[in-house]
Short mmCIF file of C-alpha atoms in Angstrom, two decimals:
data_model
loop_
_atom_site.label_atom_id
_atom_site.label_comp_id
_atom_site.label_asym_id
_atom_site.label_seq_id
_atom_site.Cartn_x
_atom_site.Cartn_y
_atom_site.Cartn_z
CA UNK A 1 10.87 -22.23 -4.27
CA UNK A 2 13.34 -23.36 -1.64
CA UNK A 3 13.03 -22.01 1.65
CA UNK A 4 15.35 -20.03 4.03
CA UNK A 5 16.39 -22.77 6.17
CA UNK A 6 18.03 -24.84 2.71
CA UNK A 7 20.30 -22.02 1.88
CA UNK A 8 21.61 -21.93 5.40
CA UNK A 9 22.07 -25.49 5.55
CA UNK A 10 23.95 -25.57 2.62
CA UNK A 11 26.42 -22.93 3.79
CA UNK A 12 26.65 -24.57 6.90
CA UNK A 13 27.03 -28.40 5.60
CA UNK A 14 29.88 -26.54 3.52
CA UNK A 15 31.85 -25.41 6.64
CA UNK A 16 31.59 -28.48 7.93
CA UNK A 17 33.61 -30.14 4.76
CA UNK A 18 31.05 -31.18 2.55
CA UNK A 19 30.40 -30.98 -0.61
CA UNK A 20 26.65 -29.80 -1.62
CA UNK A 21 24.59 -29.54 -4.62
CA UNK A 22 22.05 -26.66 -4.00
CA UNK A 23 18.96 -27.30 -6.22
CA UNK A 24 16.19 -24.27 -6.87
CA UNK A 25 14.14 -23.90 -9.21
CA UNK A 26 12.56 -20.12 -8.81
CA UNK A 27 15.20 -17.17 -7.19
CA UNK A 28 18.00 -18.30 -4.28
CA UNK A 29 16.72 -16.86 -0.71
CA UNK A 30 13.38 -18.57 -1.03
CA UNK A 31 9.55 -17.14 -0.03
CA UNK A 32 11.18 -15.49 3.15
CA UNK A 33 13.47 -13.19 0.85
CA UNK A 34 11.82 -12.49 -1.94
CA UNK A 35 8.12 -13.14 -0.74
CA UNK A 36 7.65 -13.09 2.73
CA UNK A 37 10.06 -12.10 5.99
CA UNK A 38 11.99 -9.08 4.12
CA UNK A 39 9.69 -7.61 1.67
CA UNK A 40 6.98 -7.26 4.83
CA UNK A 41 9.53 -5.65 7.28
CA UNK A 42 10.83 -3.33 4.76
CA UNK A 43 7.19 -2.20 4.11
CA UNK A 44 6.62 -2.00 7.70
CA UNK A 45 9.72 0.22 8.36
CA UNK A 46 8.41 2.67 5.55
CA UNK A 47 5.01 2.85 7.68
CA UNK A 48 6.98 3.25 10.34
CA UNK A 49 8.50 6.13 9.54
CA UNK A 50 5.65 7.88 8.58
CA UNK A 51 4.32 6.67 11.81
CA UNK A 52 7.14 8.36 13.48
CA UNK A 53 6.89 11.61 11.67
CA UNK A 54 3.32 12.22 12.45
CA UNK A 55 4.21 12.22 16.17
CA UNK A 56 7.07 14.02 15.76
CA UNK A 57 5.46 16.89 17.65
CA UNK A 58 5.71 14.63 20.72
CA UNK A 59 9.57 14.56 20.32
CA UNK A 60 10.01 18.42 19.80
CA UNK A 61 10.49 18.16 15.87
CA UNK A 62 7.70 19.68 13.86
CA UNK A 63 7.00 17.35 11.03
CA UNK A 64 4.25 16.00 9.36
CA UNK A 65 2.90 13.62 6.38
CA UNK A 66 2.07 14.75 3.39
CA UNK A 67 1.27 11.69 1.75
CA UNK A 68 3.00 7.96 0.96
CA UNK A 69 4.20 7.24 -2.09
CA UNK A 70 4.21 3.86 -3.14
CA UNK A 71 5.72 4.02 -6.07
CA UNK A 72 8.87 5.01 -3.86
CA UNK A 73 8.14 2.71 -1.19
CA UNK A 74 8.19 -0.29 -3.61
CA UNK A 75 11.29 0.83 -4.91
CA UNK A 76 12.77 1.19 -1.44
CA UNK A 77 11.34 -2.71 -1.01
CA UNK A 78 12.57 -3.70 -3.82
CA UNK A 79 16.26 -2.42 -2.85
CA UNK A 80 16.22 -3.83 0.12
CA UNK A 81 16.05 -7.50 -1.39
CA UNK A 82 17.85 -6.45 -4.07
CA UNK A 83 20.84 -5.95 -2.04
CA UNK A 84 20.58 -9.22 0.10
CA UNK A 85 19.80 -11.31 -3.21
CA UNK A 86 22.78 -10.48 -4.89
CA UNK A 87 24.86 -10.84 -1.43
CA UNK A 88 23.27 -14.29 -0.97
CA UNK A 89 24.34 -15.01 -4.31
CA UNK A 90 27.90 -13.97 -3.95
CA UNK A 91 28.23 -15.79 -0.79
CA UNK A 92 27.30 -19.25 -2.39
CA UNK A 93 28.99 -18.34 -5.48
CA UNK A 94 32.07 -17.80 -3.43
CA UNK A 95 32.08 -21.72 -1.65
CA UNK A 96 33.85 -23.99 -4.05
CA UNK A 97 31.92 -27.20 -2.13
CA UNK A 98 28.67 -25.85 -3.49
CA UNK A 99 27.17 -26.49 -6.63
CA UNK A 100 23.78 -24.11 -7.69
CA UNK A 101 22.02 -25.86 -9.78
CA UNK A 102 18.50 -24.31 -11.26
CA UNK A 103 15.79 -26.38 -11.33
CA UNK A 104 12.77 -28.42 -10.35
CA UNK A 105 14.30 -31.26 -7.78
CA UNK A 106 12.41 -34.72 -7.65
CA UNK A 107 13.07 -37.17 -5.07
CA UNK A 108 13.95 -40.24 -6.73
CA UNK A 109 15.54 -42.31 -3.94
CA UNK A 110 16.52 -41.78 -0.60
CA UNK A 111 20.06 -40.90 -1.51
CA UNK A 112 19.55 -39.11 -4.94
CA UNK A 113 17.68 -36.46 -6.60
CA UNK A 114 16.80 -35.99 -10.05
CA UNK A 115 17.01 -32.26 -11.80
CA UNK A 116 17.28 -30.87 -15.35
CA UNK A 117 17.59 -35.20 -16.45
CA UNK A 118 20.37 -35.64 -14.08
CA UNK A 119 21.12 -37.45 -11.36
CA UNK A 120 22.15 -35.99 -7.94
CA UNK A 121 23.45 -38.19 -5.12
CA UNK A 122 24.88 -37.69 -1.83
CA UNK A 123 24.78 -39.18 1.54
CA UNK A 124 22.31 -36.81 3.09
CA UNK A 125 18.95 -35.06 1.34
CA UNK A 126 17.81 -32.58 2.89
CA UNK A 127 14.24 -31.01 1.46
CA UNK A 128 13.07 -27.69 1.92
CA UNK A 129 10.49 -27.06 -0.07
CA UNK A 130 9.15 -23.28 1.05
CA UNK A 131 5.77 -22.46 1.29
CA UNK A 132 3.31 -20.57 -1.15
CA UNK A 133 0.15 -19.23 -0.72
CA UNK A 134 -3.30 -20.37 -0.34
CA UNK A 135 -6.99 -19.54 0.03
CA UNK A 136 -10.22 -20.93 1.50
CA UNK A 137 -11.92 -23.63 -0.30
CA UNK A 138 -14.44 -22.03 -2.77
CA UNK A 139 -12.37 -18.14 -2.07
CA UNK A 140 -11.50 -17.61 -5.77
CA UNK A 141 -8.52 -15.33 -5.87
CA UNK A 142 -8.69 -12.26 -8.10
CA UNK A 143 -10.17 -8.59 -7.77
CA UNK A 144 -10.50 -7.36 -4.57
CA UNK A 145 -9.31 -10.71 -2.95
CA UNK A 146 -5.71 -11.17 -3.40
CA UNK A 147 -2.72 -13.32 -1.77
CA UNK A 148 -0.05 -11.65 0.48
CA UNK A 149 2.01 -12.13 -2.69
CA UNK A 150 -0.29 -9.65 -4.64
CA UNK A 151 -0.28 -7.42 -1.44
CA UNK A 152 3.32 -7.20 -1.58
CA UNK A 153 3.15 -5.30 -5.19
CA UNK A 154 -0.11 -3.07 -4.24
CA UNK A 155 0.30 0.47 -5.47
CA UNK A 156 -1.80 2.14 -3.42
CA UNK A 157 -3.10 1.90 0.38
CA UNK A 158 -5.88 0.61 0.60
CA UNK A 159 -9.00 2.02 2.37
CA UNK A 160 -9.79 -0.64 4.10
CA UNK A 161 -8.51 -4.30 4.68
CA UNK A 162 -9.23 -7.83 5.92
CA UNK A 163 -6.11 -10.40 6.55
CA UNK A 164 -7.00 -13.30 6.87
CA UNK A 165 -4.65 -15.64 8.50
CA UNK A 166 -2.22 -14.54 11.65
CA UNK A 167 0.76 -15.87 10.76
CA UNK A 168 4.20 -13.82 10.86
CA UNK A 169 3.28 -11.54 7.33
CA UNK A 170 -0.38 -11.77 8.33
CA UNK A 171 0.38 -9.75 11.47
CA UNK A 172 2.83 -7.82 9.42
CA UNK A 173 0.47 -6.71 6.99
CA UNK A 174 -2.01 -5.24 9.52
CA UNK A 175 1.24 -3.28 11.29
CA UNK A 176 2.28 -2.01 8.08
CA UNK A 177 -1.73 -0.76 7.04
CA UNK A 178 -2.26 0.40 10.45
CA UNK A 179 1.11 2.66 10.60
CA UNK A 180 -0.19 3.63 7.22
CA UNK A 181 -3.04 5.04 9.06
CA UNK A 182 -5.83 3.21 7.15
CA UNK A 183 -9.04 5.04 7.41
CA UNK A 184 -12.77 3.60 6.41
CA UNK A 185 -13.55 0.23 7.86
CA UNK A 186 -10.09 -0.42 9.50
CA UNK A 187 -8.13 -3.56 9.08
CA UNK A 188 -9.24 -6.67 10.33
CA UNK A 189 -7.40 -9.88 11.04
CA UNK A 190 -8.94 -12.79 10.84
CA UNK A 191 -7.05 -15.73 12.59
CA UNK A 192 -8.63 -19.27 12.96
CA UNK A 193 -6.93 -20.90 16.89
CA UNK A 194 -7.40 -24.15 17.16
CA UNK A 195 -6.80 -25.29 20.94
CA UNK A 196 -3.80 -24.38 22.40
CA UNK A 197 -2.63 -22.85 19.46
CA UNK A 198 -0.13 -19.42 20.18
CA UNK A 199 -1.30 -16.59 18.05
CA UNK A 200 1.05 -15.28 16.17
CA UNK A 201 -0.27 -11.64 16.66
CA UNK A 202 1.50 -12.04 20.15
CA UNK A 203 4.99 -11.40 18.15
CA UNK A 204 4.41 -7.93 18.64
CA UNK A 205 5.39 -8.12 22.42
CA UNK A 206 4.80 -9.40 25.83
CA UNK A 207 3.02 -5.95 26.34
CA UNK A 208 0.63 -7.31 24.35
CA UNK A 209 -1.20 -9.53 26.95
CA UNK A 210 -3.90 -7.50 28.73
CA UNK A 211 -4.11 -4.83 27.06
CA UNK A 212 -6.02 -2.33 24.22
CA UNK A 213 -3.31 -1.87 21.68
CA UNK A 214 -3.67 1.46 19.67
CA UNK A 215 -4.56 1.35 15.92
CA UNK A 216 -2.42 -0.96 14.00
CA UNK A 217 -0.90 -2.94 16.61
CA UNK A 218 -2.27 -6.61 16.39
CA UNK A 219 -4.57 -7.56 19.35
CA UNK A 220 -4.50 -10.81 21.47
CA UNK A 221 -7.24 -13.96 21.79
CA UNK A 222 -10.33 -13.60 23.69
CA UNK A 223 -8.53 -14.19 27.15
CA UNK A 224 -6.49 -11.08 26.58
CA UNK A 225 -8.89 -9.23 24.46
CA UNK A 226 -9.50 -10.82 21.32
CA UNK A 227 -12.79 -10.43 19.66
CA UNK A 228 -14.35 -14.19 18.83
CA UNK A 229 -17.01 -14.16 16.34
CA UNK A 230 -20.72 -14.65 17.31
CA UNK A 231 -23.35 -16.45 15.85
CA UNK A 232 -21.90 -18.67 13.71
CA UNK A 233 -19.06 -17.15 12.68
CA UNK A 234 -20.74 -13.28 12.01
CA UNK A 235 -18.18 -10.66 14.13
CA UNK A 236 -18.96 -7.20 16.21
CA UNK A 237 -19.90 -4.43 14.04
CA UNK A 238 -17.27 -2.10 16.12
CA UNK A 239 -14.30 -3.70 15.83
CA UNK A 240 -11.21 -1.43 15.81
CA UNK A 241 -7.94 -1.66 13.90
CA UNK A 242 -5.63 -4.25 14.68
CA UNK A 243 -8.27 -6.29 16.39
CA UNK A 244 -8.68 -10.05 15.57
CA UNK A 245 -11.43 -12.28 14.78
CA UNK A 246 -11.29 -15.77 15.72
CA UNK A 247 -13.38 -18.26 14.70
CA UNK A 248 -13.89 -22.18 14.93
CA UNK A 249 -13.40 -23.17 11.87
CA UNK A 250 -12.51 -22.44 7.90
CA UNK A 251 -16.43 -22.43 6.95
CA UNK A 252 -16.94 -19.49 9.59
CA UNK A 253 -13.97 -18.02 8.81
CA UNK A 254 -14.71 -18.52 4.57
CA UNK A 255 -18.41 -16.67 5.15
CA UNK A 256 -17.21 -14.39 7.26
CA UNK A 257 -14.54 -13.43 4.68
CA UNK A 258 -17.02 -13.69 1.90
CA UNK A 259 -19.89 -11.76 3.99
CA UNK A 260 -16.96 -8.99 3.98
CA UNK A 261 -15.88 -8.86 0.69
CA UNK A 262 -19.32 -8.42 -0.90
CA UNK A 263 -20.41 -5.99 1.40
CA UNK A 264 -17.41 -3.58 0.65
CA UNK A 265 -17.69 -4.21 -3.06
CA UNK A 266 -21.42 -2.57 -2.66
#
C-alpha cells in the first residue's frame, strides 16, 4: 500500500507539467486513509462527542449517554473515508498527466519500474511504500492481541486496553478509549524512548508538559510525569488512564505486554 505522501506527489509533479504513472497495488489514499490518520480521528470525534455530552451539564444543556453504538460508529467511520476515497479518486481520475495503474511495483532500475509485466520508465522514481503493522518478536497476533488494523473494526469497547507503541494512532487509540470512558483496568500505553527520542503522546498539546492529564488524555515521559517501568521492565500497579509506560527495551516492553495479556485472560 502506497502511502499519503505518493498521492500528493503525484498531483503535485502533475502541476508542475509532468507526466506520472501512479502505481498501487491495495486502495489509492494509502495506510493514512484507509488504515491509519482518518479512520482514528473519525473514531476519536465519535468519543468525543459522547465526551462532550456527558458534561453537558457544565455548559447548561442537560444531556447524557445512554450508551455507544458501534455498529453506528463504524458506519459513521466508514463514511467518512468513504467520502474522501472516492474524492481522491476523482481528483486523479480528473489529471490527464496521470496514469493509475493497479499493482505490485518492483524496482527494476533506477529509471524504471516493473508492474503487471510491464515496463514503467521516467526520469524520476519516487517510492513510497506505506507502512503496515507489526508486533514484538515472539507476540503472536490473534485473540485478545490484535494490530491497530483489527482495532479499527472492533465492535465493541473494550473493558480494558493496553497500546503498545506511541506513535500518532497509538496515542489516538488511548484518546478515543479514554473519551469512551473505559472502565476496569484503564488503558495503558506502552511506549519504548530511546534517548532523545520526542514522544509522540506530546501531540496532544504543549499543556501537556507538567502536568496530570485527566482520564484519556495521553501522559508525558518521566521528566514530565511519565511512569517508567521498575524492575526490569514490571510497571506500578496504580497506573491511571492515559498514563504511559516506558521501558528500555523491546524484551521489557514484550514481557511486560505478555505479563498483561495473560493476567487479564485469567
Amino acid at each position: 500500500m502506497c502511502s499519503s505522501d505518493l498521492y500528493a506527489c503525484a498531483l503535485r509533479a502533475s502541476q508542475l507539467g509532468l507526466s506520472v504513472a501512479l502505481i498501487e497495488q491495495d486502495k489509492l489514499g494509502g495506510t493514512c486513509l484507509h488504515r491509519g490518520c482518518i479512520p482514528t480521528k473519525a473514531l476519536l470525534h465519535a468519543a468525543e462527542v459522547a465526551d462532550v455530552a456527558r458534561e453537558g451539564e457544565a455548559y447548561g444543556v442537560r444531556s447524557s449517554v445512554a450508551g455507544i453504538d458501534m455498529v453506528k460508529v463504524n458506519e459513521y467511520k466508514d463514511g467518512v473515508i468513504g467520502r474522501l476515497y472516492k474524492g481522491l479518486q476523482g481528483l486523479v481520475k480528473s489529471r490527464d498527466s496521470i496514469t493509475y495503474i493497479e499493482g505490485i511495483g518492483r524496482l527494476a532500475a533506477p529509471n524504471a519500474v516493473e508492474v503487471n509485466g510491464q515496463r514503467v520508465e521516467g526520469r524520476h522514481v519516487v517510492l513510497a511504500t506505506g507502512s503496515y503493522a507489526r508486533s514484538l518478536p515472539g507476540l503472536d497476533i490473534g485473540g485478545r492481541i490484535i494490530t491497530s488494523d483489527q482495532a479499527l473494526l472492533l465492535d465493541y469497547v473494550p473493558a480494558s486496553a493496553i497500546i503498545l507503541g506511541g506513535g500518532v494512532i497509538g496515542v489516538e487509540h488511548v484518546l478515543e478509549l479514554g473519551h469512551a470512558e473505559v472502565r476496569g483496568a484503564g488503558v495503558h500505553l506502552v511506549h519504548l524512548l530511546h534517548a532523545g527520542q520526542p514522544v509522540a503522546g506530546d501531540l496532544v498539546g504543549d499543556g501537556a508538559q507538567g502536568k496530570d492529564l485527566p482520564p484519556g488524555r495521553a501522559g508525558h515521559d518521566q521528566q514530565h510525569g511519565h511512569q517508567q517501568g521498575q524492575g526490569g521492565g514490571e510497571p506500578r500497579g496504580d497506573l491511571q488512564i492515559g498514563e504511559h509506560l516506558v521501558f528500555p527495551d523491546e524484551l521489557a516492553a514484550r514481557r511486560v505486554i505478555t505479563h498483561r495479556t495473560q493476567a487479564a485472560s485469567q
